[in-house]
Structure formats: C-alpha cells, structure tokens
Amino acid sequence: MAFLAERLLFLGVGGFLILWLWQRYRWQRQQEQLETTFYDLLAHQKGKITLIQLVAKSRIDPEVARSFLREKAQLFGAIIESDPQGHDYYQFPPI
C-alpha cells in the first residue's frame, strides 16, 4: 500500500512539474512574440501603437497585451493620445 502511495505522489509531483515547465515555456514564447511584434510596430507606425494593433498582429490575449503595452509605455515614457475619431493610442518617443 505504501508503495502505491509513493508512486502516486511521484506521479503527481512529476505531472505538476511538467505542467509548470510547459506553462513557463508558453509564457516565455508569448513574451518573445510580444517583444518582436512591439518593436516591429514601433518602427513601422512611427511610435504610434494601439492596443488593437498589438493584439491583432501578435495574436495574444488582449489583457496580456494591455499589461505589456502599459509596461513598455512606462518604461519608454510614452503618452496616451486620441485620434480625431476618439481612438486611444500610445505615442512612443522616436527610436
């Protein structure tokens, strides 16, 4: 009986470790994809990036992209502006 309990514990811990490693791998790939997309948009949009552009191009969850964009805005000193139609965008300084 103790042998079975040890096996189940080992399988449970192993499964948890595999799941954790998989989620970490996916998060890292998502961050790399966001970074690449962000700098691509930054160059092609002359520093003017909307959340929808980042989401559409990176195909990342909007909340993840929003958080990422806010962090980059704070890091680079971007400001939020609105176009004549009332759409908000981040204006980053020239690179």
mmCIF file of C-alpha atoms in Angstrom:
data_model
loop_
_atom_site.group_PDB
_atom_site.id
_atom_site.type_symbol
_atom_site.label_atom_id
_atom_site.label_comp_id
_atom_site.label_asym_id
_atom_site.label_seq_id
_atom_site.Cartn_x
_atom_site.Cartn_y
_atom_site.Cartn_z
ATOM 1 C CA MET A 1 0.000 0.000 0.000
ATOM 2 C CA ALA A 2 2.825 2.416 0.869
ATOM 3 C CA PHE A 3 4.468 1.595 -2.450
ATOM 4 C CA LEU A 4 1.298 2.647 -4.314
ATOM 5 C CA ALA A 5 1.069 5.883 -2.316
ATOM 6 C CA GLU A 6 4.698 6.690 -3.120
ATOM 7 C CA ARG A 7 4.093 6.035 -6.811
ATOM 8 C CA LEU A 8 1.014 8.255 -6.862
ATOM 9 C CA LEU A 9 2.885 11.015 -5.060
ATOM 10 C CA PHE A 10 5.778 10.724 -7.504
ATOM 11 C CA LEU A 11 3.403 10.840 -10.489
ATOM 12 C CA GLY A 12 1.568 13.819 -9.019
ATOM 13 C CA VAL A 13 4.735 15.805 -8.395
ATOM 14 C CA GLY A 14 6.100 14.835 -11.811
ATOM 15 C CA GLY A 15 2.883 15.878 -13.517
ATOM 16 C CA PHE A 16 2.844 19.180 -11.670
ATOM 17 C CA LEU A 17 6.463 19.843 -12.655
ATOM 18 C CA ILE A 18 5.762 19.079 -16.317
ATOM 19 C CA LEU A 19 2.702 21.343 -16.306
ATOM 20 C CA TRP A 20 4.662 24.161 -14.642
ATOM 21 C CA LEU A 21 7.513 23.859 -17.155
ATOM 22 C CA TRP A 22 5.058 23.854 -20.072
ATOM 23 C CA GLN A 23 3.294 26.976 -18.809
ATOM 24 C CA ARG A 24 6.640 28.726 -18.284
ATOM 25 C CA TYR A 25 7.702 27.816 -21.823
ATOM 26 C CA ARG A 26 4.447 29.152 -23.255
ATOM 27 C CA TRP A 27 4.778 32.392 -21.238
ATOM 28 C CA GLN A 28 8.333 32.908 -22.494
ATOM 29 C CA ARG A 29 7.279 32.325 -26.104
ATOM 30 C CA GLN A 30 4.374 34.747 -25.630
ATOM 31 C CA GLN A 31 6.706 37.412 -24.240
ATOM 32 C CA GLU A 32 9.162 36.930 -27.107
ATOM 33 C CA GLN A 33 6.322 37.217 -29.601
ATOM 34 C CA LEU A 34 5.081 40.395 -27.938
ATOM 35 C CA GLU A 35 8.569 41.924 -27.892
ATOM 36 C CA THR A 36 9.108 41.182 -31.582
ATOM 37 C CA THR A 37 5.691 42.499 -32.567
ATOM 38 C CA PHE A 38 6.061 45.578 -30.379
ATOM 39 C CA TYR A 39 9.356 46.661 -31.926
ATOM 40 C CA ASP A 40 8.085 45.896 -35.418
ATOM 41 C CA LEU A 41 5.017 48.094 -34.851
ATOM 42 C CA LEU A 42 7.143 50.761 -33.203
ATOM 43 C CA ALA A 43 9.304 51.023 -36.311
ATOM 44 C CA HIS A 44 6.516 50.806 -38.885
ATOM 45 C CA GLN A 45 3.964 53.002 -37.095
ATOM 46 C CA LYS A 46 6.442 55.758 -36.204
ATOM 47 C CA GLY A 47 5.927 55.201 -32.479
ATOM 48 C CA LYS A 48 2.119 55.229 -32.609
ATOM 49 C CA ILE A 49 0.706 51.923 -31.343
ATOM 50 C CA THR A 50 -2.831 50.945 -30.459
ATOM 51 C CA LEU A 51 -3.796 48.010 -28.303
ATOM 52 C CA ILE A 52 -5.823 46.500 -31.132
ATOM 53 C CA GLN A 53 -2.794 46.619 -33.454
ATOM 54 C CA LEU A 54 -0.667 44.782 -30.922
ATOM 55 C CA VAL A 55 -3.365 42.177 -30.265
ATOM 56 C CA ALA A 56 -4.115 41.617 -33.961
ATOM 57 C CA LYS A 57 -0.503 41.300 -35.010
ATOM 58 C CA SER A 58 0.731 39.212 -32.073
ATOM 59 C CA ARG A 59 -2.470 37.164 -31.615
ATOM 60 C CA ILE A 60 -2.071 37.423 -27.858
ATOM 61 C CA ASP A 61 -4.836 37.736 -25.268
ATOM 62 C CA PRO A 62 -5.927 41.397 -25.046
ATOM 63 C CA GLU A 63 -5.361 41.627 -21.281
ATOM 64 C CA VAL A 64 -1.819 40.288 -21.610
ATOM 65 C CA ALA A 65 -1.138 42.726 -24.452
ATOM 66 C CA ARG A 66 -2.632 45.627 -22.463
ATOM 67 C CA SER A 67 -0.390 44.900 -19.498
ATOM 68 C CA PHE A 68 2.643 44.555 -21.768
ATOM 69 C CA LEU A 69 1.870 47.823 -23.551
ATOM 70 C CA ARG A 70 1.404 49.676 -20.260
ATOM 71 C CA GLU A 71 4.759 48.393 -19.014
ATOM 72 C CA LYS A 72 6.503 49.489 -22.218
ATOM 73 C CA ALA A 73 4.774 52.880 -22.105
ATOM 74 C CA GLN A 74 6.004 53.448 -18.576
ATOM 75 C CA LEU A 75 9.498 52.214 -19.435
ATOM 76 C CA PHE A 76 9.882 54.428 -22.519
ATOM 77 C CA GLY A 77 7.846 57.401 -21.345
ATOM 78 C CA ALA A 78 5.076 57.044 -23.924
ATOM 79 C CA ILE A 79 1.935 59.124 -23.642
ATOM 80 C CA ILE A 80 -1.645 58.145 -24.383
ATOM 81 C CA GLU A 81 -3.277 60.301 -27.039
ATOM 82 C CA SER A 82 -6.525 60.150 -29.001
ATOM 83 C CA ASP A 83 -7.039 60.454 -32.736
ATOM 84 C CA PRO A 84 -9.895 62.557 -34.214
ATOM 85 C CA GLN A 85 -12.211 59.518 -34.097
ATOM 86 C CA GLY A 86 -11.607 59.151 -30.359
ATOM 87 C CA HIS A 87 -9.412 56.039 -30.540
ATOM 88 C CA ASP A 88 -6.658 55.914 -27.939
ATOM 89 C CA TYR A 89 -3.079 55.104 -28.886
ATOM 90 C CA TYR A 90 0.318 55.159 -27.245
ATOM 91 C CA GLN A 91 2.774 57.644 -28.711
ATOM 92 C CA PHE A 92 6.312 56.447 -28.046
ATOM 93 C CA PRO A 93 9.330 58.693 -28.439
ATOM 94 C CA PRO A 94 11.385 58.173 -31.621
ATOM 95 C CA ILE A 95 13.858 55.308 -31.535
#
